[in-house]
């Protein structure tokens, strides 16, 4: 049964894999471009890619549509980073262009490294035209990337299929089994050992009986055989009892479990509350063997990009000259929360505005209308200081090609407020300022990098003034300000703290007026530094530092990295369920921390946030040691001696651990993690990490994600879940006990490797708190009842052996033994295992603490098994000895003896069916029509089959098979038999009823309390536990985050990424009226009309 089910799961996975394998790519075959399936793409093929297309294999870039054969790729599937990256072809191959004939004749030979999982390194040599050319990662496009902002490109396949770096990082697929499965395997071995012990006891009893009683008994029966060997008789009896008592080994249990799991999987698939209408995507259980493990999760490992976030940046707020824009105010000028009734700013007067952009603070538009010079300068900076490229589509609409979504949000905001970036050349930037074209001469571009954390442009405006515009991290930029900015600095710092408290990504904005003579001297030094061979980068960095000083602060921007809907509530609920969430992302540290605060995983109330960023093993070890000393020392001082902590202790009580570590977080970089995963540091890392409430691992590779998951699995022995949406998450999804794929924007790789999939992160709480908890609850209750039932049914034979000379005589009719597990008791326990629930789905969501029993494995473990075993043994004693004592020397109502074997067997069988049916009725918490039909129908079926098999008609047809003719009718018509059955049932069930009543009354669990509340408030919906979103009004930390890559400034100033266009005006410094009437004039006119119409209103809403 299990093999068939697993084969079915594998078949559906195979069908899903075919969706990827059958994707089409254009491959150059016989000098023609032909569509070829990905599965047929092989090394050496020339492949054509088009814009927004997934890359099918690891390619050597040969040529592209862009100048100098550049191409832009998005690597979110590989490393989680949202910014675009540049790849370029060798100059010798870029000449091939799109000439199919020349490409078909390309016969270069590439000698390169063997397939490996290093995403950021590639070494090889191209031999072509009697010359050799070195290859590196800048010439390679990896599978999993998406081509962006590039019309087409051609590449030669270097690695295909399992040799690609993406698949090399995916890890091996492992057979996943639940902890209950592993426990069951152990218990079955124990039960088999118990069966052998029973057989040995009865065999020894048979040998003794044969030796002491057998001879006289043989004489009594007039047997003429010679004396039997007692030892040999015991040996035969042992195997006979092994056969009779084999029902104690739960063979049918495995079949029933698979049926129950299949039902639970369909419930997940059919759950409408996990259906995402936006993409018509239902939740899908891609495996049917792990459902109950969903109710035992202790650690969740989540990707960031596309999993927690939508990968969409929106300009939300800004601070300009000490004034915040972006907040919503009421008619009295008081700050209010945003609602659906708030009207966004009307940008219809700007014909080139981005219609998708929304801003709700009308005061910024009013400041523009009033000609606020600081606002103008602020927006001018956003339109000039960036690496965005512009082009017009066929409809004449302005399209921005952005290297990072942050820059796209800032440039789009400036565009909508009237400062429209139009075009650029290596020497100029053209901006339409409120309807007037202004061309700035680009004098220098001071590029961004992760050390500088800022970027600057130096431009000359039409008036001849030289200005430096700079944007970057507030922690860096504020140190460069002129002393006269102190008051504005304090005000802006407060604003930035407020933005950071709201989880927004912030940048500080500043400018500087430069003297012409000073700039020329500085520029000459920069040219000299660029010509140096030694210490070139250091000299250039020093010159950048020199000119980026005495800046004048303009304000700050606040961009929202949009979270997926319901992320904060989901994380809050899961945290209340004592589930620890670790974020594993390939993105930058600042971005990861920012999202941590936005999701409320990191809070300002935390005692400490440990940041591990060492570059060597020694540094990492020292940082971990200091963090542990800090954490343990603080807890010793705050615990007042009530908590004794051992440094080497890894297995801590969960309650004590939560008390100790609720206020700490750990941030660790990928390069530090590589050292921390070494054997001698591993213990320190896992001990510190598991003591922290939140862990964020940034800049990690796909393989490191899997290593972190394995670390927690092996050292904490905890049940883990990994969730992600990209190919870079596949390895951790395969490594975790449960893998969840989000069918997002990054492809299908994560979904194909997952055990469960859905479209939104918020569905995770329903998957775990409802379906997972219910599956665990149902499976545990099913197992407890199944073991109880089997012991109660089987051990009656053991007691009977002491009264039948250990002769291996069965106490029941053979047909009853055959039908008991298959017909009489199979359906009720299946109904309970599939449909039962202790509380409703809404209560499961409202009270996440209900999830804790699964994490602590309280509902089924070895202790619970022995309790079920004891319960079954007690029931078997009652089932045997009460009828035995009642039948001893008793006559029936007709004066005849009723203590015959057949009547005894019928009485016991009837008692057993009724007792186990009453027991499952007591165990059932949630009654459905199916439960009623199956439980009471099973009893009715038993009596129907019993009277049929004991009837004259069936005896007449099969006299040797049904010897109990007329017995049921004779026995069950006597009142004393029913009194015996009633006494047996009461004696079996009453202790359970008393125990459960006292337990619920004296020591109720949380589910008992909620269920009692539901019964008392049937008409009133239970109050949902209120969990206010803990947004911080202020946060003394930097909200800086900027997804950008170094190198774009050089591309722009060199012109390598620009197509040839009409030359700019000769001087490059002219102002040109763009329209006869600018849109700002239209705005003013529109405002005047509005004021005249509503002169009584003091505030004009545009």
Coordinates of C-alpha atoms in Angstrom, one line a residue, residues 141-359:
X141 CA 25.2 33.4 -17.6
X142 CA 24.1 30.8 -15.2
X143 CA 20.9 28.7 -15.4
X144 CA 18.2 30.2 -13.2
X145 CA 19.0 33.7 -14.2
X146 CA 16.5 35.9 -16.2
X147 CA 17.5 38.1 -19.0
X148 CA 16.5 41.7 -18.4
X149 CA 16.7 45.0 -20.3
X150 CA 18.3 43.1 -23.2
X151 CA 16.5 42.4 -26.4
X152 CA 18.5 39.3 -27.3
X153 CA 21.7 37.5 -26.7
X154 CA 23.5 34.4 -27.9
X155 CA 25.5 32.0 -25.7
X156 CA 27.2 28.7 -26.0
X157 CA 26.3 25.9 -23.5
X158 CA 29.1 25.2 -21.0
X159 CA 27.2 23.1 -18.5
X160 CA 23.8 21.5 -19.0
X161 CA 21.3 19.6 -16.9
X162 CA 22.7 18.3 -13.6
X163 CA 26.1 19.8 -14.2
X164 CA 24.8 23.4 -14.0
X165 CA 25.8 25.4 -10.9
X166 CA 22.1 25.8 -10.0
X167 CA 21.5 22.0 -9.8
X168 CA 24.9 21.5 -8.2
X169 CA 23.6 23.7 -5.4
X170 CA 20.3 21.9 -5.1
X171 CA 21.5 19.0 -3.1
X172 CA 20.3 15.4 -3.2
X173 CA 16.7 14.4 -2.8
X174 CA 16.2 12.5 0.5
X175 CA 13.6 10.0 1.6
X176 CA 11.6 11.9 4.2
X177 CA 9.8 10.0 7.0
X178 CA 8.0 11.5 10.0
X179 CA 9.1 11.1 13.6
X180 CA 5.9 9.1 14.2
X181 CA 7.0 6.6 11.4
X182 CA 10.4 6.2 13.1
X183 CA 8.8 5.7 16.5
X184 CA 6.3 3.2 15.0
X185 CA 9.1 1.1 13.6
X186 CA 10.7 0.9 17.1
X187 CA 7.3 0.1 18.7
X188 CA 6.6 -2.6 16.2
X189 CA 9.9 -4.3 17.0
X190 CA 9.0 -4.0 20.7
X191 CA 5.6 -5.5 20.1
X192 CA 7.1 -8.4 18.1
X193 CA 9.4 -9.0 21.0
X194 CA 6.4 -8.9 23.4
X195 CA 4.7 -11.4 21.1
X196 CA 7.7 -13.8 21.3
X197 CA 7.7 -13.4 25.1
X198 CA 4.0 -14.3 25.2
X199 CA 4.6 -17.3 23.0
X200 CA 7.5 -18.5 25.2
X201 CA 5.4 -18.2 28.4
X202 CA 2.6 -20.2 26.8
X203 CA 5.0 -22.7 25.4
X204 CA 6.6 -23.3 28.8
X205 CA 3.1 -23.6 30.3
X206 CA 2.2 -26.2 27.6
X207 CA 5.3 -28.2 28.4
X208 CA 4.6 -28.2 32.1
X209 CA 0.9 -29.1 31.5
X210 CA 1.8 -31.9 29.2
X211 CA 4.3 -33.3 31.8
X212 CA 1.9 -33.0 34.8
X213 CA -1.6 -33.3 33.5
X214 CA -1.4 -34.5 29.9
X215 CA -1.0 -38.2 30.7
X216 CA -4.2 -38.4 32.9
X217 CA -6.0 -36.2 30.4
X218 CA -5.0 -38.6 27.6
X219 CA -6.3 -41.6 29.6
X220 CA -9.6 -39.8 30.2
X221 CA -10.0 -39.4 26.4
X222 CA -9.1 -43.0 25.7
X223 CA -6.1 -41.9 23.6
X224 CA -3.9 -44.8 22.5
X225 CA -0.9 -42.9 21.4
X226 CA 2.3 -43.1 23.3
X227 CA 3.6 -40.5 25.7
X228 CA 4.2 -37.1 24.0
X229 CA 7.5 -35.2 24.5
X230 CA 6.6 -32.2 26.6
X231 CA 9.4 -30.1 25.1
X232 CA 8.5 -30.8 21.5
X233 CA 4.8 -30.1 22.4
X234 CA 5.9 -26.8 23.8
X235 CA 7.9 -26.0 20.7
X236 CA 4.9 -26.6 18.5
X237 CA 2.7 -24.7 20.8
X238 CA 5.0 -21.7 20.6
X239 CA 4.6 -21.4 16.9
X240 CA 0.8 -22.0 17.2
X241 CA 0.5 -19.1 19.6
X242 CA 2.7 -16.9 17.5
X243 CA 0.1 -17.4 14.7
X244 CA -2.9 -16.9 17.0
X245 CA -1.5 -13.8 18.8
X246 CA -0.1 -12.2 15.6
X247 CA -2.9 -9.7 15.6
X248 CA -1.1 -7.8 18.3
X249 CA 1.4 -6.8 15.7
X250 CA -0.3 -3.9 13.9
X251 CA 0.1 -4.9 10.2
X252 CA -3.2 -3.2 9.2
X253 CA -2.1 -0.1 11.0
X254 CA 0.2 1.0 8.2
X255 CA -2.6 0.7 5.6
X256 CA -5.0 2.7 7.8
X257 CA -2.3 5.4 8.3
X258 CA -1.8 5.8 4.6
X259 CA -5.6 6.2 4.1
X260 CA -5.8 8.8 6.8
X261 CA -2.8 10.7 5.4
X262 CA -4.3 10.7 2.0
X263 CA -7.5 12.2 3.5
X264 CA -5.5 14.9 5.2
X265 CA -3.7 15.8 2.0
X266 CA -7.0 16.3 0.2
X267 CA -8.2 18.6 2.9
X268 CA -5.1 20.8 2.3
X269 CA -5.7 20.7 -1.5
X270 CA -9.4 21.6 -1.0
X271 CA -8.9 24.4 1.6
X272 CA -10.4 27.5 0.0
X273 CA -8.8 29.7 2.6
X274 CA -5.4 28.7 1.1
X275 CA -6.5 29.4 -2.5
X276 CA -4.9 32.5 -4.0
X277 CA -7.4 34.0 -6.5
X278 CA -4.8 36.5 -7.8
X279 CA -3.1 33.6 -9.7
X280 CA -5.8 31.0 -9.4
X281 CA -3.3 28.9 -7.3
X282 CA -4.6 26.4 -4.7
X283 CA -2.5 24.9 -2.0
X284 CA -1.1 21.6 -2.9
X285 CA 0.2 18.7 -0.8
X286 CA 2.8 17.2 -3.1
X287 CA 3.5 14.3 -0.7
X288 CA 1.1 12.4 1.4
X289 CA 3.5 11.0 4.0
X290 CA 4.4 14.1 6.1
X291 CA 1.2 15.6 7.2
X292 CA 1.4 15.0 11.0
X293 CA 5.0 16.4 11.0
X294 CA 3.4 19.7 10.1
X295 CA 2.1 19.8 13.7
X296 CA 5.5 19.4 15.3
X297 CA 7.6 22.2 13.6
X298 CA 10.0 24.0 16.0
X299 CA 12.2 25.9 13.5
X300 CA 11.2 27.6 10.2
X301 CA 13.9 28.6 7.8
X302 CA 12.6 31.2 5.4
X303 CA 14.0 32.9 2.3
X304 CA 13.5 36.7 2.1
X305 CA 13.1 37.8 -1.5
X306 CA 9.8 36.7 -3.0
X307 CA 8.9 34.8 0.2
X308 CA 8.5 37.5 2.8
X309 CA 8.6 40.3 0.3
X310 CA 7.0 41.0 -3.0
X311 CA 10.2 42.3 -4.5
X312 CA 8.4 45.6 -5.2
X313 CA 9.8 48.9 -3.9
X314 CA 7.5 51.9 -3.4
X315 CA 8.3 55.5 -2.4
X316 CA 6.4 56.0 0.8
X317 CA 7.7 59.0 2.6
X318 CA 10.5 61.6 2.6
X319 CA 11.9 64.3 4.8
X320 CA 12.8 67.6 3.1
X321 CA 14.3 70.5 5.0
X322 CA 13.0 69.2 8.3
X323 CA 9.4 68.5 7.1
X324 CA 8.0 65.0 6.6
X325 CA 6.0 64.3 3.5
X326 CA 4.0 61.1 3.0
X327 CA 1.8 61.1 6.1
X328 CA -1.9 61.5 5.9
X329 CA -3.5 64.4 7.8
X330 CA -7.1 65.1 8.6
X331 CA -8.9 68.4 8.1
X332 CA -7.5 69.7 11.4
X333 CA -4.0 69.0 10.3
X334 CA -3.6 66.1 12.7
X335 CA -1.7 62.9 11.6
X336 CA -4.1 60.0 10.9
X337 CA -3.8 56.4 9.7
X338 CA -4.3 55.7 6.1
X339 CA -7.7 54.3 5.0
X340 CA -9.3 53.4 1.7
X341 CA -11.2 56.8 1.9
X342 CA -7.9 58.7 1.5
X343 CA -7.6 60.2 -2.0
X344 CA -4.2 59.9 -3.6
X345 CA -2.4 62.8 -5.2
X346 CA -3.8 63.5 -8.7
X347 CA -0.9 63.2 -11.2
X348 CA -3.1 63.5 -14.3
X349 CA -1.7 67.0 -15.0
X350 CA 1.7 65.3 -15.6
X351 CA 1.3 63.5 -18.9
X352 CA 4.5 61.5 -18.3
X353 CA 3.7 60.4 -14.8
X354 CA 3.8 56.7 -13.9
X355 CA 0.1 55.8 -13.4
X356 CA 0.9 53.0 -10.9
X357 CA 2.6 55.4 -8.5
X358 CA 0.5 56.5 -5.5
X359 CA 1.2 59.2 -2.9

